[in-house]
PDB file of C-alpha atoms in Angstrom:
ATOM      1  CA  UNK T  11       0.000   0.000   0.000  1.00 74.00           C
ATOM      2  CA  UNK T  12       1.029   3.579  -0.484  1.00 76.00           C
ATOM      3  CA  UNK T  13       0.039   6.847   1.151  1.00 74.00           C
ATOM      4  CA  UNK T  14       0.768  10.424   0.145  1.00 69.00           C
ATOM      5  CA  UNK T  15       2.419  11.198   3.469  1.00 70.00           C
ATOM      6  CA  UNK T  16       2.881   9.608   6.890  1.00 69.00           C
ATOM      7  CA  UNK T  17      -0.430   9.121   8.710  1.00 74.00           C
ATOM      8  CA  UNK T  18      -2.643   9.671   5.652  1.00 81.00           C
ATOM      9  CA  UNK T  19      -5.023   7.091   4.251  1.00 84.00           C
ATOM     10  CA  UNK T  20      -3.345   4.460   2.107  1.00 84.00           C
ATOM     11  CA  UNK T  21      -4.455   2.647  -0.999  1.00 83.00           C
ATOM     12  CA  UNK T  22      -3.258  -0.636  -2.534  1.00 85.00           C
ATOM     13  CA  UNK T  23      -0.806  -0.651  -5.407  1.00 81.00           C
ATOM     14  CA  UNK T  24      -1.223  -3.146  -8.182  1.00 81.00           C
ATOM     15  CA  UNK T  25       1.614  -4.700 -10.119  1.00 81.00           C
ATOM     16  CA  UNK T  26       5.316  -4.042  -9.804  1.00 80.00           C
ATOM     17  CA  UNK T  27       6.736  -0.601  -9.191  1.00 75.00           C
ATOM     18  CA  UNK T  28      10.176   0.910  -8.693  1.00 73.00           C
ATOM     19  CA  UNK T  29      11.120   3.701  -6.324  1.00 71.00           C
ATOM     20  CA  UNK T  30      14.112   5.922  -6.835  1.00 71.00           C
ATOM     21  CA  UNK T  31      15.579   7.971  -4.000  1.00 71.00           C
ATOM     22  CA  UNK T  32      16.588  11.488  -4.918  1.00 82.00           C
ATOM     23  CA  UNK T  33      18.864  13.289  -2.507  1.00 86.00           C
ATOM     24  CA  UNK T  34      17.501  16.345  -0.749  1.00 91.00           C
ATOM     25  CA  UNK T  35      19.268  19.604   0.071  1.00 94.00           C
ATOM     26  CA  UNK T  36      22.948  19.339   1.059  1.00 96.00           C
ATOM     27  CA  UNK T  37      23.284  18.678   4.785  1.00 97.00           C
ATOM     28  CA  UNK T  38      26.650  16.966   5.176  1.00 97.00           C
ATOM     29  CA  UNK T  39      30.091  17.361   3.652  1.00 98.00           C
ATOM     30  CA  UNK T  40      32.587  14.470   3.622  1.00 97.00           C
ATOM     31  CA  UNK T  41      36.310  14.635   2.988  1.00 97.00           C
ATOM     32  CA  UNK T  42      37.885  11.174   2.843  1.00 96.00           C
ATOM     33  CA  UNK T  43      41.626  10.998   2.290  1.00 96.00           C
ATOM     34  CA  UNK T  44      43.799   8.019   1.462  1.00 95.00           C
ATOM     35  CA  UNK T  45      45.500   7.503   4.823  1.00 95.00           C
ATOM     36  CA  UNK T  46      48.848   6.047   3.695  1.00 96.00           C
ATOM     37  CA  UNK T  47      49.639   7.042   0.096  1.00 96.00           C
ATOM     38  CA  UNK T  48      53.080   6.227  -1.220  1.00 96.00           C
ATOM     39  CA  UNK T  49      55.574   8.976  -0.463  1.00 95.00           C
ATOM     40  CA  UNK T  50      56.418  11.105  -3.500  1.00 91.00           C
ATOM     41  CA  UNK T  51      53.147  10.046  -5.190  1.00 94.00           C
ATOM     42  CA  UNK T  52      49.690  11.572  -5.049  1.00 95.00           C
ATOM     43  CA  UNK T  53      47.001  10.268  -2.726  1.00 95.00           C
ATOM     44  CA  UNK T  54      43.280  10.305  -3.412  1.00 96.00           C
ATOM     45  CA  UNK T  55      41.009  12.715  -1.555  1.00 97.00           C
ATOM     46  CA  UNK T  56      37.263  12.275  -2.093  1.00 97.00           C
ATOM     47  CA  UNK T  57      34.925  15.151  -1.276  1.00 98.00           C
ATOM     48  CA  UNK T  58      31.205  14.345  -1.282  1.00 98.00           C
ATOM     49  CA  UNK T  59      27.963  16.033  -0.323  1.00 98.00           C
ATOM     50  CA  UNK T  60      24.924  14.203   1.090  1.00 97.00           C
ATOM     51  CA  UNK T  61      21.483  15.134   2.369  1.00 96.00           C
ATOM     52  CA  UNK T  62      20.382  14.734   5.995  1.00 95.00           C
ATOM     53  CA  UNK T  63      19.751  11.012   5.469  1.00 92.00           C
ATOM     54  CA  UNK T  64      23.074  10.245   3.794  1.00 92.00           C
ATOM     55  CA  UNK T  65      21.647  10.165   0.257  1.00 92.00           C
ATOM     56  CA  UNK T  66      23.903  11.638  -2.442  1.00 95.00           C
ATOM     57  CA  UNK T  67      23.183  15.335  -2.975  1.00 96.00           C
ATOM     58  CA  UNK T  68      23.910  14.955  -6.678  1.00 94.00           C
ATOM     59  CA  UNK T  69      22.470  18.371  -7.576  1.00 94.00           C
ATOM     60  CA  UNK T  70      25.026  20.224  -5.397  1.00 97.00           C
ATOM     61  CA  UNK T  71      26.731  22.985  -7.411  1.00 97.00           C
ATOM     62  CA  UNK T  72      28.366  24.966  -4.607  1.00 97.00           C
ATOM     63  CA  UNK T  73      31.951  25.917  -3.923  1.00 98.00           C
ATOM     64  CA  UNK T  74      34.039  23.900  -1.484  1.00 98.00           C
ATOM     65  CA  UNK T  75      37.054  25.565   0.140  1.00 98.00           C
ATOM     66  CA  UNK T  76      40.100  23.693   1.409  1.00 98.00           C
ATOM     67  CA  UNK T  77      42.491  24.524   4.229  1.00 97.00           C
ATOM     68  CA  UNK T  78      45.632  22.481   4.797  1.00 95.00           C
ATOM     69  CA  UNK T  79      49.289  22.901   5.594  1.00 89.00           C
ATOM     70  CA  UNK T  80      50.905  24.810   2.719  1.00 86.00           C
ATOM     71  CA  UNK T  81      53.007  21.727   1.895  1.00 93.00           C
ATOM     72  CA  UNK T  82      49.802  19.841   0.972  1.00 95.00           C
ATOM     73  CA  UNK T  83      49.191  20.381  -2.729  1.00 91.00           C
ATOM     74  CA  UNK T  84      45.404  20.868  -3.035  1.00 94.00           C
ATOM     75  CA  UNK T  85      43.486  23.728  -4.672  1.00 94.00           C
ATOM     76  CA  UNK T  86      42.219  26.487  -2.351  1.00 96.00           C
ATOM     77  CA  UNK T  87      38.672  25.946  -3.666  1.00 98.00           C
ATOM     78  CA  UNK T  88      36.629  23.952  -6.156  1.00 98.00           C
ATOM     79  CA  UNK T  89      33.155  24.640  -7.574  1.00 98.00           C
ATOM     80  CA  UNK T  90      31.113  21.495  -8.183  1.00 98.00           C
ATOM     81  CA  UNK T  91      29.553  20.978 -11.620  1.00 98.00           C
ATOM     82  CA  UNK T  92      26.640  18.835 -12.849  1.00 97.00           C
ATOM     83  CA  UNK T  93      29.155  16.266 -14.086  1.00 97.00           C
ATOM     84  CA  UNK T  94      30.474  15.779 -10.522  1.00 98.00           C
ATOM     85  CA  UNK T  95      27.034  14.604  -9.291  1.00 96.00           C
ATOM     86  CA  UNK T  96      27.862  15.558  -5.698  1.00 97.00           C
ATOM     87  CA  UNK T  97      31.285  13.901  -5.452  1.00 98.00           C
ATOM     88  CA  UNK T  98      34.777  14.828  -6.631  1.00 98.00           C
ATOM     89  CA  UNK T  99      38.163  13.091  -6.382  1.00 97.00           C
ATOM     90  CA  UNK T 100      41.384  15.055  -6.083  1.00 97.00           C
ATOM     91  CA  UNK T 101      44.916  13.728  -6.534  1.00 96.00           C
ATOM     92  CA  UNK T 102      46.821  15.373  -3.703  1.00 96.00           C
ATOM     93  CA  UNK T 103      50.512  15.364  -2.897  1.00 95.00           C
ATOM     94  CA  UNK T 104      51.233  15.160   0.841  1.00 96.00           C
ATOM     95  CA  UNK T 105      54.574  15.985   2.489  1.00 95.00           C
ATOM     96  CA  UNK T 106      56.598  12.892   3.515  1.00 93.00           C
ATOM     97  CA  UNK T 107      57.288  12.121   7.182  1.00 93.00           C
ATOM     98  CA  UNK T 108      54.480  14.428   8.342  1.00 94.00           C
ATOM     99  CA  UNK T 109      50.891  13.880   9.415  1.00 96.00           C
ATOM    100  CA  UNK T 110      48.528  16.083   7.405  1.00 96.00           C
ATOM    101  CA  UNK T 111      44.780  16.764   7.432  1.00 96.00           C
ATOM    102  CA  UNK T 112      42.500  18.671   5.104  1.00 97.00           C
ATOM    103  CA  UNK T 113      39.609  20.855   6.246  1.00 98.00           C
ATOM    104  CA  UNK T 114      36.824  21.230   3.674  1.00 98.00           C
ATOM    105  CA  UNK T 115      33.951  23.692   3.985  1.00 98.00           C
ATOM    106  CA  UNK T 116      31.026  25.035   2.012  1.00 98.00           C
ATOM    107  CA  UNK T 117      28.863  27.644   3.736  1.00 96.00           C
ATOM    108  CA  UNK T 118      27.788  26.147   7.077  1.00 96.00           C
ATOM    109  CA  UNK T 119      28.990  22.662   6.108  1.00 97.00           C
ATOM    110  CA  UNK T 120      32.473  21.684   7.261  1.00 98.00           C
ATOM    111  CA  UNK T 121      34.497  18.526   7.782  1.00 98.00           C
ATOM    112  CA  UNK T 122      38.060  17.358   8.367  1.00 97.00           C
ATOM    113  CA  UNK T 123      39.814  14.402   6.790  1.00 97.00           C
ATOM    114  CA  UNK T 124      41.420  11.542   8.635  1.00 94.00           C
ATOM    115  CA  UNK T 125      45.158  11.941   9.279  1.00 96.00           C
ATOM    116  CA  UNK T 126      47.371  11.250   6.261  1.00 97.00           C
ATOM    117  CA  UNK T 127      50.939   9.955   6.632  1.00 97.00           C
ATOM    118  CA  UNK T 128      52.720   8.948   3.409  1.00 97.00           C
ATOM    119  CA  UNK T 129      54.498   5.577   3.498  1.00 97.00           C
ATOM    120  CA  UNK T 130      57.563   4.054   1.914  1.00 96.00           C
ATOM    121  CA  UNK T 131      57.190   1.284  -0.669  1.00 95.00           C
ATOM    122  CA  UNK T 132      58.200  -1.385   1.878  1.00 96.00           C
ATOM    123  CA  UNK T 133      55.529  -0.269   4.390  1.00 96.00           C
ATOM    124  CA  UNK T 134      51.982  -1.596   4.461  1.00 95.00           C
ATOM    125  CA  UNK T 135      49.105   0.586   3.330  1.00 94.00           C
ATOM    126  CA  UNK T 136      45.852   1.096   5.219  1.00 95.00           C
ATOM    127  CA  UNK T 137      42.637   0.529   3.272  1.00 95.00           C
ATOM    128  CA  UNK T 138      38.970   1.050   4.114  1.00 96.00           C
ATOM    129  CA  UNK T 139      36.034  -0.949   2.805  1.00 97.00           C
ATOM    130  CA  UNK T 140      32.635  -2.473   3.416  1.00 97.00           C
ATOM    131  CA  UNK T 141      32.022  -6.167   2.777  1.00 96.00           C
ATOM    132  CA  UNK T 142      28.466  -6.314   4.126  1.00 94.00           C
ATOM    133  CA  UNK T 143      26.257  -4.490   1.621  1.00 93.00           C
ATOM    134  CA  UNK T 144      22.745  -5.577   0.654  1.00 93.00           C
ATOM    135  CA  UNK T 145      20.765  -4.409  -2.365  1.00 92.00           C
ATOM    136  CA  UNK T 146      17.509  -5.383  -4.072  1.00 90.00           C
ATOM    137  CA  UNK T 147      18.847  -8.914  -4.655  1.00 91.00           C
ATOM    138  CA  UNK T 148      18.104  -9.640  -0.970  1.00 88.00           C
ATOM    139  CA  UNK T 149      14.630  -9.599   0.533  1.00 78.00           C
ATOM    140  CA  UNK T 150      15.851  -7.174   3.222  1.00 82.00           C
ATOM    141  CA  UNK T 151      17.722  -4.793   0.915  1.00 82.00           C
ATOM    142  CA  UNK T 152      16.809  -2.098  -1.563  1.00 81.00           C
ATOM    143  CA  UNK T 153      18.480  -0.331  -4.458  1.00 85.00           C
ATOM    144  CA  UNK T 154      20.311  -1.248  -7.592  1.00 90.00           C
ATOM    145  CA  UNK T 155      23.628  -3.091  -7.039  1.00 94.00           C
ATOM    146  CA  UNK T 156      25.437  -0.615  -9.312  1.00 95.00           C
ATOM    147  CA  UNK T 157      24.320   2.197  -7.009  1.00 93.00           C
ATOM    148  CA  UNK T 158      25.663   0.328  -3.975  1.00 94.00           C
ATOM    149  CA  UNK T 159      29.175   0.234  -5.431  1.00 97.00           C
ATOM    150  CA  UNK T 160      28.898   3.793  -6.745  1.00 96.00           C
ATOM    151  CA  UNK T 161      27.888   5.062  -3.297  1.00 95.00           C
ATOM    152  CA  UNK T 162      30.722   3.199  -1.586  1.00 96.00           C
ATOM    153  CA  UNK T 163      33.318   4.555  -3.966  1.00 96.00           C
ATOM    154  CA  UNK T 164      32.115   8.117  -4.625  1.00 96.00           C
ATOM    155  CA  UNK T 165      30.376   9.053  -1.357  1.00 96.00           C
ATOM    156  CA  UNK T 166      32.164   6.953   1.268  1.00 95.00           C
ATOM    157  CA  UNK T 167      35.615   7.072  -0.357  1.00 95.00           C
ATOM    158  CA  UNK T 168      36.075   3.311   0.112  1.00 97.00           C
ATOM    159  CA  UNK T 169      39.007   1.364  -1.288  1.00 96.00           C
ATOM    160  CA  UNK T 170      37.116  -1.952  -1.529  1.00 97.00           C
ATOM    161  CA  UNK T 171      33.580  -3.291  -1.220  1.00 97.00           C
ATOM    162  CA  UNK T 172      31.493  -6.427  -1.674  1.00 97.00           C
ATOM    163  CA  UNK T 173      27.812  -7.087  -2.137  1.00 95.00           C
ATOM    164  CA  UNK T 174      26.758  -9.671   0.435  1.00 94.00           C
ATOM    165  CA  UNK T 175      23.184 -10.430  -0.497  1.00 93.00           C
ATOM    166  CA  UNK T 176      21.497 -13.562   0.833  1.00 92.00           C
ATOM    167  CA  UNK T 177      22.701 -16.624  -1.094  1.00 86.00           C
ATOM    168  CA  UNK T 178      22.101 -15.329  -4.634  1.00 90.00           C
ATOM    169  CA  UNK T 179      21.676 -18.166  -7.118  1.00 91.00           C
ATOM    170  CA  UNK T 180      21.372 -18.532 -10.878  1.00 93.00           C
ATOM    171  CA  UNK T 181      20.706 -15.217 -12.621  1.00 94.00           C
ATOM    172  CA  UNK T 182      21.108 -13.265  -9.394  1.00 93.00           C
ATOM    173  CA  UNK T 183      24.591 -14.700  -8.791  1.00 95.00           C
ATOM    174  CA  UNK T 184      25.554 -13.848 -12.368  1.00 95.00           C
ATOM    175  CA  UNK T 185      24.232 -10.318 -11.759  1.00 94.00           C
ATOM    176  CA  UNK T 186      26.404 -10.017  -8.628  1.00 94.00           C
ATOM    177  CA  UNK T 187      29.440 -11.155 -10.625  1.00 96.00           C
ATOM    178  CA  UNK T 188      28.739  -8.827 -13.557  1.00 97.00           C
ATOM    179  CA  UNK T 189      28.216  -5.718 -11.424  1.00 96.00           C
ATOM    180  CA  UNK T 190      31.376  -6.508  -9.456  1.00 97.00           C
ATOM    181  CA  UNK T 191      33.389  -6.697 -12.675  1.00 97.00           C
ATOM    182  CA  UNK T 192      31.962  -3.369 -13.893  1.00 97.00           C
ATOM    183  CA  UNK T 193      33.088  -1.522 -10.768  1.00 97.00           C
ATOM    184  CA  UNK T 194      36.416  -3.289 -10.188  1.00 98.00           C
ATOM    185  CA  UNK T 195      39.319  -0.915 -10.843  1.00 96.00           C
ATOM    186  CA  UNK T 196      42.661  -2.451  -9.778  1.00 93.00           C
ATOM    187  CA  UNK T 197      44.673  -0.145  -7.534  1.00 88.00           C
ATOM    188  CA  UNK T 198      41.748   2.281  -7.179  1.00 91.00           C
ATOM    189  CA  UNK T 199      38.607   0.409  -6.093  1.00 96.00           C
ATOM    190  CA  UNK T 200      38.569  -3.345  -5.530  1.00 97.00           C
ATOM    191  CA  UNK T 201      35.318  -5.323  -5.618  1.00 98.00           C
ATOM    192  CA  UNK T 202      35.112  -8.697  -3.909  1.00 97.00           C
ATOM    193  CA  UNK T 203      32.633 -11.511  -4.593  1.00 95.00           C
ATOM    194  CA  UNK T 204      30.616 -12.604  -1.599  1.00 93.00           C
ATOM    195  CA  UNK T 205      27.224 -13.469  -0.176  1.00 93.00           C
ATOM    196  CA  UNK T 206      25.573 -13.866   3.217  1.00 92.00           C
ATOM    197  CA  UNK T 207      24.638 -17.394   4.184  1.00 86.00           C
TER     198      UNK T 207
END
């Protein structure tokens, strides 16, 4: 059943239907930095804007300003475009042997990145991911699987992710495999095959 708004009378819906969430006004700014980029190379910094519920604010066209130590090579400001769809990656050079952070702000929205400390080639990196993501393939999940990976990469700044829907079989398992291949980008965003059982 569906109702126009909470508490109003509802009526039955017939047949299949598809809902699409559209982000509301910008309410949160995220600045996710690669925590241990290789020294002398650039590290990824993802800046994303979401609404009050964490949905992508893809219509955001405002300016974001950056403040960091002058040794951190990032622009002073960036104005989002329609092409950005609420998220933008920056390749940033961080000074070696120093902990750096980036402060990002847009109007009343502000955030600070995690600490960044470049590493040598023989040191381990630190990577962030989510391997427990459900989508419409599970009875308790919603949303297109492509959107799940897109959100993890562009709005959470993750390095790896996996769909973990409930025991997908047949066509659903092939769908999980296909979407994983589409979003897998070695060295940038790693997708893992998995399921919840």
